[in-house]
PDB file of C-alpha atoms in Angstrom:
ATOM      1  CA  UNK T   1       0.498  15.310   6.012  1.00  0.00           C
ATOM      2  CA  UNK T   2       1.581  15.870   9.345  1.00  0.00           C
ATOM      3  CA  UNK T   3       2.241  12.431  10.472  1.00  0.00           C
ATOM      4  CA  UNK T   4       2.605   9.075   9.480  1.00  0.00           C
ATOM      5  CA  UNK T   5       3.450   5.409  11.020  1.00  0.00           C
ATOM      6  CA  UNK T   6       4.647   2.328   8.187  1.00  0.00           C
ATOM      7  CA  UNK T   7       5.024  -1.447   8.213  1.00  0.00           C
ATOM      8  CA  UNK T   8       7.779  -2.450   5.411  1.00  0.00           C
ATOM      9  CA  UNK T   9       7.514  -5.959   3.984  1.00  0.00           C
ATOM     10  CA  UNK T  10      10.013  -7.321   1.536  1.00  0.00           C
ATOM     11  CA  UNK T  11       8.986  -8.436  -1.980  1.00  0.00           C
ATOM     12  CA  UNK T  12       9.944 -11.509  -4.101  1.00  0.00           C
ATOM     13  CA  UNK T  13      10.436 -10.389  -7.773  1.00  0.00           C
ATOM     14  CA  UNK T  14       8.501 -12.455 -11.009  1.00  0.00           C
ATOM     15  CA  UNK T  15       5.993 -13.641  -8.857  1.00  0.00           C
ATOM     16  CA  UNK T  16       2.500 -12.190  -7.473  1.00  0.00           C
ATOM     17  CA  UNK T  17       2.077 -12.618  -3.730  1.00  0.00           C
ATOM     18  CA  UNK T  18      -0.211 -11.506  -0.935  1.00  0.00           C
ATOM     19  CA  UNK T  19       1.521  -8.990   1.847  1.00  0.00           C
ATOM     20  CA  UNK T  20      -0.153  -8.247   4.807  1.00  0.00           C
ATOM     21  CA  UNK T  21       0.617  -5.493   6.741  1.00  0.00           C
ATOM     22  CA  UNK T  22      -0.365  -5.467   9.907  1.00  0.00           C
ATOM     23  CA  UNK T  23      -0.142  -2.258  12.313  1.00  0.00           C
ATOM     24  CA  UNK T  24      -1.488  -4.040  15.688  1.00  0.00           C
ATOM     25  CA  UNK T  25       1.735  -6.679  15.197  1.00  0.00           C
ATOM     26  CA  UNK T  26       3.904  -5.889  12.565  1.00  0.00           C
ATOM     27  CA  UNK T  27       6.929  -3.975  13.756  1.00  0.00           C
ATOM     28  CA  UNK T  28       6.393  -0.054  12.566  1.00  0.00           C
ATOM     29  CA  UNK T  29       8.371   2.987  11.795  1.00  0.00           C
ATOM     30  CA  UNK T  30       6.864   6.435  12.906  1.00  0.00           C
ATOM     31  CA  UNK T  31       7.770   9.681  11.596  1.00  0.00           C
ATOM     32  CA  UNK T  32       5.919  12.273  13.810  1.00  0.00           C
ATOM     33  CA  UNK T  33       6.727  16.087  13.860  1.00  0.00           C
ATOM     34  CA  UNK T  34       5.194  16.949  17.100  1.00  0.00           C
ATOM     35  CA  UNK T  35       7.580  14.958  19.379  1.00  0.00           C
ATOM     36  CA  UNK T  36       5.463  11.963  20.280  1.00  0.00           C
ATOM     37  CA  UNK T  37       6.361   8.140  18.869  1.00  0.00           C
ATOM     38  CA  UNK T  38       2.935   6.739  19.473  1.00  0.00           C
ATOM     39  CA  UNK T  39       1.498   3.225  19.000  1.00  0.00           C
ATOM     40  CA  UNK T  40      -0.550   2.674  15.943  1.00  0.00           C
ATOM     41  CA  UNK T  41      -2.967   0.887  17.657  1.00  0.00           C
ATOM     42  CA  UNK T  42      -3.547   4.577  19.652  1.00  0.00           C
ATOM     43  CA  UNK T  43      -4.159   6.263  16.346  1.00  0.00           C
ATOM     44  CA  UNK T  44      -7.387   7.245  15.426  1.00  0.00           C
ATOM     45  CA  UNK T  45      -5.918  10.582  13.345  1.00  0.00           C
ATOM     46  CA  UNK T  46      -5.170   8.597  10.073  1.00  0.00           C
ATOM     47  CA  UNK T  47      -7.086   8.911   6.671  1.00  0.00           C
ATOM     48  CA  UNK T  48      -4.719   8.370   4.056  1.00  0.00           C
ATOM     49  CA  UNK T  49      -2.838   5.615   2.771  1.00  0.00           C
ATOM     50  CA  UNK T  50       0.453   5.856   0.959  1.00  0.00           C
ATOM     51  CA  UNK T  51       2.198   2.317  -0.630  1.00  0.00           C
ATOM     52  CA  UNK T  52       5.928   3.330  -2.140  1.00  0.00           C
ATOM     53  CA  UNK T  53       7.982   0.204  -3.528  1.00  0.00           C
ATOM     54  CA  UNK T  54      11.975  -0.138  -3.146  1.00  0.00           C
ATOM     55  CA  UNK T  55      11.610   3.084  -0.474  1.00  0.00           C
ATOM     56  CA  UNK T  56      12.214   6.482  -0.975  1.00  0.00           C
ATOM     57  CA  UNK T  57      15.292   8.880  -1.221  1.00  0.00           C
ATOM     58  CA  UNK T  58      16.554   7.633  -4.408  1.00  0.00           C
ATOM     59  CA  UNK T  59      16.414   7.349  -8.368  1.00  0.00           C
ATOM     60  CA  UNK T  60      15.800   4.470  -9.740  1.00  0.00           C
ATOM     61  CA  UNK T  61      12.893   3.044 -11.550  1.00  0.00           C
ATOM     62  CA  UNK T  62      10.330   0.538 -10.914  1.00  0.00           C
ATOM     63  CA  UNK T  63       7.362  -1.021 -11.946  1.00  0.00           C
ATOM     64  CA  UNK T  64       4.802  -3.056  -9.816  1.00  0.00           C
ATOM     65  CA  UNK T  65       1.428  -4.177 -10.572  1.00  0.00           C
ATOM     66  CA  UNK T  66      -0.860  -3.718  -7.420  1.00  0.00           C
ATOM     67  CA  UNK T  67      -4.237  -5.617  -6.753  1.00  0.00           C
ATOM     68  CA  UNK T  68      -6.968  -6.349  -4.282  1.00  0.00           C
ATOM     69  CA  UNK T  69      -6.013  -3.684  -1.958  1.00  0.00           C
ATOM     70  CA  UNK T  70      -8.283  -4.514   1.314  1.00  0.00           C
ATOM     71  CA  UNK T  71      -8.544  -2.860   4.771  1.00  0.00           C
ATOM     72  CA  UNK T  72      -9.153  -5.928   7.408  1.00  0.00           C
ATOM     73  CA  UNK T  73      -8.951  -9.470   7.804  1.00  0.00           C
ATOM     74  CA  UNK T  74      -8.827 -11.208   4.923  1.00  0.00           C
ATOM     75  CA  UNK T  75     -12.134  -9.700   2.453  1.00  0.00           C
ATOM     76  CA  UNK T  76     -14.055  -8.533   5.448  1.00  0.00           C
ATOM     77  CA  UNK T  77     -15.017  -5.371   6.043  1.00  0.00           C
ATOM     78  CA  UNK T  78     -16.705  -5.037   9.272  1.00  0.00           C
ATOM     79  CA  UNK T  79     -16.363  -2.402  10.645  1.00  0.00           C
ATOM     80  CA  UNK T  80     -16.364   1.176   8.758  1.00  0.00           C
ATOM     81  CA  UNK T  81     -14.228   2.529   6.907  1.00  0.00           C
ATOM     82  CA  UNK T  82     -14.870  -0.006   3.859  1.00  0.00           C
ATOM     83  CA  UNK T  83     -11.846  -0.167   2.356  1.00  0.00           C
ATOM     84  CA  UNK T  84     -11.166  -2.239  -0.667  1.00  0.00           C
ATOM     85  CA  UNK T  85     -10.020  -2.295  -4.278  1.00  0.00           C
ATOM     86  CA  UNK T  86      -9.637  -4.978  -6.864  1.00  0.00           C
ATOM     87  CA  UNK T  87      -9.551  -2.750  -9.755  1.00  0.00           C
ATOM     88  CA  UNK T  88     -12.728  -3.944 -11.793  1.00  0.00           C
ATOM     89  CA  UNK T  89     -14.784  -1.138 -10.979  1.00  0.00           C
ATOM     90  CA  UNK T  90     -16.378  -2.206  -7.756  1.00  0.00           C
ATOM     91  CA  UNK T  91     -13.920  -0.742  -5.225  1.00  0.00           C
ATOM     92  CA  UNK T  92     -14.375   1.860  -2.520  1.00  0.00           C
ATOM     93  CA  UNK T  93     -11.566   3.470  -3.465  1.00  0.00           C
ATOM     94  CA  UNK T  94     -12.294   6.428  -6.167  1.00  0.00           C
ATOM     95  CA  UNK T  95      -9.561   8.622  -5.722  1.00  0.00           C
ATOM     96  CA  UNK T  96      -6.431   6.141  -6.021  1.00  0.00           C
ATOM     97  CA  UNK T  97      -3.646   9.299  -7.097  1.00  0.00           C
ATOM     98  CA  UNK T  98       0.387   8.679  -8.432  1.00  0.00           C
ATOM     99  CA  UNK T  99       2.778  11.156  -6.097  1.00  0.00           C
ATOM    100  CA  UNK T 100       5.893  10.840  -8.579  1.00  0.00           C
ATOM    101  CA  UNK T 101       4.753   8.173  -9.982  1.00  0.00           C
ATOM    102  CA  UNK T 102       2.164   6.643 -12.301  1.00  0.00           C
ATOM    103  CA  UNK T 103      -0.972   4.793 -11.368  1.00  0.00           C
ATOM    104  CA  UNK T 104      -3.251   3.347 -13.878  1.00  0.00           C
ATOM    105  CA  UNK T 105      -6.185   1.806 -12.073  1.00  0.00           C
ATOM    106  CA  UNK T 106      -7.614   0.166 -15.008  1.00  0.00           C
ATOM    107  CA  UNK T 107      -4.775  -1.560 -16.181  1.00  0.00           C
ATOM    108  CA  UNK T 108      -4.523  -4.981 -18.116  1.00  0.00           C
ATOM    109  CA  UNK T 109      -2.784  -7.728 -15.910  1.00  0.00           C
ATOM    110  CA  UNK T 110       0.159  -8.608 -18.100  1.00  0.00           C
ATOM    111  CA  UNK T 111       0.591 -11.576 -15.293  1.00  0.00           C
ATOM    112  CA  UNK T 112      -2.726 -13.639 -15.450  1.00  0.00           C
ATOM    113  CA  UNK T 113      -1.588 -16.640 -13.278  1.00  0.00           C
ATOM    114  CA  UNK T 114      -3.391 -19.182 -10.553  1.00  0.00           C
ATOM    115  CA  UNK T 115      -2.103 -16.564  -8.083  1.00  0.00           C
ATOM    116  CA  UNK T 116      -4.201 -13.494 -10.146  1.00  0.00           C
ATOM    117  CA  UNK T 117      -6.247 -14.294 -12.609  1.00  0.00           C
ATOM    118  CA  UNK T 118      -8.194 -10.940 -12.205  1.00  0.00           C
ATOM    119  CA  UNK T 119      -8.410  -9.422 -15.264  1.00  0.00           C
ATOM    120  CA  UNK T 120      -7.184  -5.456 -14.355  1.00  0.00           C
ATOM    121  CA  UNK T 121      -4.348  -4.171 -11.462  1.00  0.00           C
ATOM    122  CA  UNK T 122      -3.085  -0.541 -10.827  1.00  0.00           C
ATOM    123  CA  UNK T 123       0.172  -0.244 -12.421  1.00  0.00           C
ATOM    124  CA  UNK T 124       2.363   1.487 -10.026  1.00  0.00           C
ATOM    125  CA  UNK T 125       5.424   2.991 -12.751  1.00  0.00           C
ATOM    126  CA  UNK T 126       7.812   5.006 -11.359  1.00  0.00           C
ATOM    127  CA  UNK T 127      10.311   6.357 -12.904  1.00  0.00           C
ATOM    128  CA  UNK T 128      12.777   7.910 -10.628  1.00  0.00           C
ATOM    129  CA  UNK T 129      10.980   9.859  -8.614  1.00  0.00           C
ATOM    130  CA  UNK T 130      12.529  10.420  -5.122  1.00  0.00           C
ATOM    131  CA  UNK T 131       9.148   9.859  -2.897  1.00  0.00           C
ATOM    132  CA  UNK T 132       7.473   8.307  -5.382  1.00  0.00           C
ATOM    133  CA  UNK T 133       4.146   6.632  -4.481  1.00  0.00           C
ATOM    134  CA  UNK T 134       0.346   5.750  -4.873  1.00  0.00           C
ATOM    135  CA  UNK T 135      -2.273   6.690  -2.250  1.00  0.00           C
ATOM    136  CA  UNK T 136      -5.764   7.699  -1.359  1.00  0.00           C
ATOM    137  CA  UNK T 137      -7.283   9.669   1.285  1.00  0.00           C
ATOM    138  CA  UNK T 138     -10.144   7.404   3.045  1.00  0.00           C
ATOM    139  CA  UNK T 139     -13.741   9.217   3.712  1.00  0.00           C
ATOM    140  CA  UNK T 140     -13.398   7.981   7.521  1.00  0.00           C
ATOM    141  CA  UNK T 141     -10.422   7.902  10.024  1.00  0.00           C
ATOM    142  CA  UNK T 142      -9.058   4.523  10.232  1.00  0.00           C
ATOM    143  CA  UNK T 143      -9.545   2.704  13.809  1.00  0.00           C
ATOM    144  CA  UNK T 144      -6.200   0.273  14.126  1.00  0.00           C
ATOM    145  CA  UNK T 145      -7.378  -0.765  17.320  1.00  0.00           C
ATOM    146  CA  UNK T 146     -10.754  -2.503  16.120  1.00  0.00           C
ATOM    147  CA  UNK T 147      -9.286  -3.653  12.585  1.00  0.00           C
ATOM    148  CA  UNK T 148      -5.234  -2.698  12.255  1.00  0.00           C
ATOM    149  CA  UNK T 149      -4.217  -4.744   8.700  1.00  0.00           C
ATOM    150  CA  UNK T 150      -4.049  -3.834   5.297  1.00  0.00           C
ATOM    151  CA  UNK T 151      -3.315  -6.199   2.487  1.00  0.00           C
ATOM    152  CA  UNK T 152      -2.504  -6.023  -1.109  1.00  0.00           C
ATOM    153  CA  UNK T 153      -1.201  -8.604  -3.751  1.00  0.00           C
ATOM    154  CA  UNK T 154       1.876  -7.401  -5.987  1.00  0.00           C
ATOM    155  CA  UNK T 155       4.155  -8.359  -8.624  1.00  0.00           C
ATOM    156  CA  UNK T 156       7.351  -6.820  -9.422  1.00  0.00           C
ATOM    157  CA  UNK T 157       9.336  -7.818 -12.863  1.00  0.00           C
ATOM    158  CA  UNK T 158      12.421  -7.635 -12.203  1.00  0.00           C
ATOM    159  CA  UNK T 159      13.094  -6.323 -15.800  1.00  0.00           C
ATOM    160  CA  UNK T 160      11.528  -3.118 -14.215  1.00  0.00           C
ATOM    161  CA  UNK T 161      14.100  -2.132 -11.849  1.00  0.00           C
ATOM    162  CA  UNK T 162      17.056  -0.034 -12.112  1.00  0.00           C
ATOM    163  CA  UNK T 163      19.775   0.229  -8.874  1.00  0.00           C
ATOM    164  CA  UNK T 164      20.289  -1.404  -6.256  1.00  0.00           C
ATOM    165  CA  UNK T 165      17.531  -0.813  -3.788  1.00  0.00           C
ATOM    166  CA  UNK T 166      15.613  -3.353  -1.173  1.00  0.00           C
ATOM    167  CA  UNK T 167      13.301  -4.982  -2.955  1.00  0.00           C
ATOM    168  CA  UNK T 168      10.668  -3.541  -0.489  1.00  0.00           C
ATOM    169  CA  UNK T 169       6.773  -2.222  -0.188  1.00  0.00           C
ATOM    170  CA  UNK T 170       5.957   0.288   2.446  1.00  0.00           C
ATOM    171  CA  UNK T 171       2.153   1.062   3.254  1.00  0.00           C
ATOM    172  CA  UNK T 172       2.100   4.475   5.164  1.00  0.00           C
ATOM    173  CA  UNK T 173      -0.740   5.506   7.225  1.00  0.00           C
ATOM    174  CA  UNK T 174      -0.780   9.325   7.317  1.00  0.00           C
ATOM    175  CA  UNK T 175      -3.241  12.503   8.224  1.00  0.00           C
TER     176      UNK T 175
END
């Protein structure tokens, strides 16, 4: 990648909740190598998404259980790309891949609740690694202008963590 621009939302441990991250209001880091600091909303160079839980630059271990992964308001989709994931086999999303970390996209929920009751989730595992991370590289360029949030719904044991770190989840948009 060459650039990217992230939203970071904290996370509540033992519980699954929705986080929205949204690029047209959220406040948003940028790490560009080309000496601009643009606005996400003037993007229209991004394709891939990256989502990394308790950051990156250290060791410790963690374990989160990632579902219904959508790209817009709410479920809609409408306007291209068509972004969305729920993990029983009727996603967009076929090339979900674990960067220093594991991701199991057919996973059994070990958290059925009223908050989940879907049957499968990704389970994010890593286990130390220093950028560790999930992602996929969309077929189209996102447009943050016409449709700038992404959501997903997560649960983090906190059996599953070692350290100290934030108890955090970044989505990166990148090219």
């Amino acid at each position: 990648w060459q650039t990217q621009t992230e939203v970071i939302k904290p996370i509540v441990l033992d519980q699954w909740q929705t986080i929205s991250f949204d690029f047209e209001n959220d406040n948003w880091v940028n790490l560009n190598f080309t000496g601009t600091d643009p606005d996400p909303v003037d993007r229209t160079d991004l394709d891939k998404v990256v989502i990394q839980v308790n950051s990156e630059n250290n060791n410790d271990a963690v374990t989160a259980y990632i579902d219904d992964f959508y790209y817009g308001l709410a479920q809609f989709q409408e306007l291209p790309p068509f972004v969305k994931d729920g993990f029983e086999g009727r996603g967009t999303i076929t090339n979900w891949t674990g960067d220093s970390a594991g991701a199991d996209i057919a996973f059994t929920n070990p958290f059925v609740d009223t908050d989940n009751n879907s049957p499968t989730v990704l389970e994010y595992t890593d286990t130390g690694g220093q950028f560790a991370n999930v992602n996929f590289t969309a077929t189209d360029k996102f447009n943050i202008a016409d449709k700038g949030t992404f959501s997903i719904k997560i649960y983090v044991p906190s059996s599953s963590i070692s350290g100290t770190q934030t108890n955090q989840v970044s989505l990166k948009l990148q090219n």
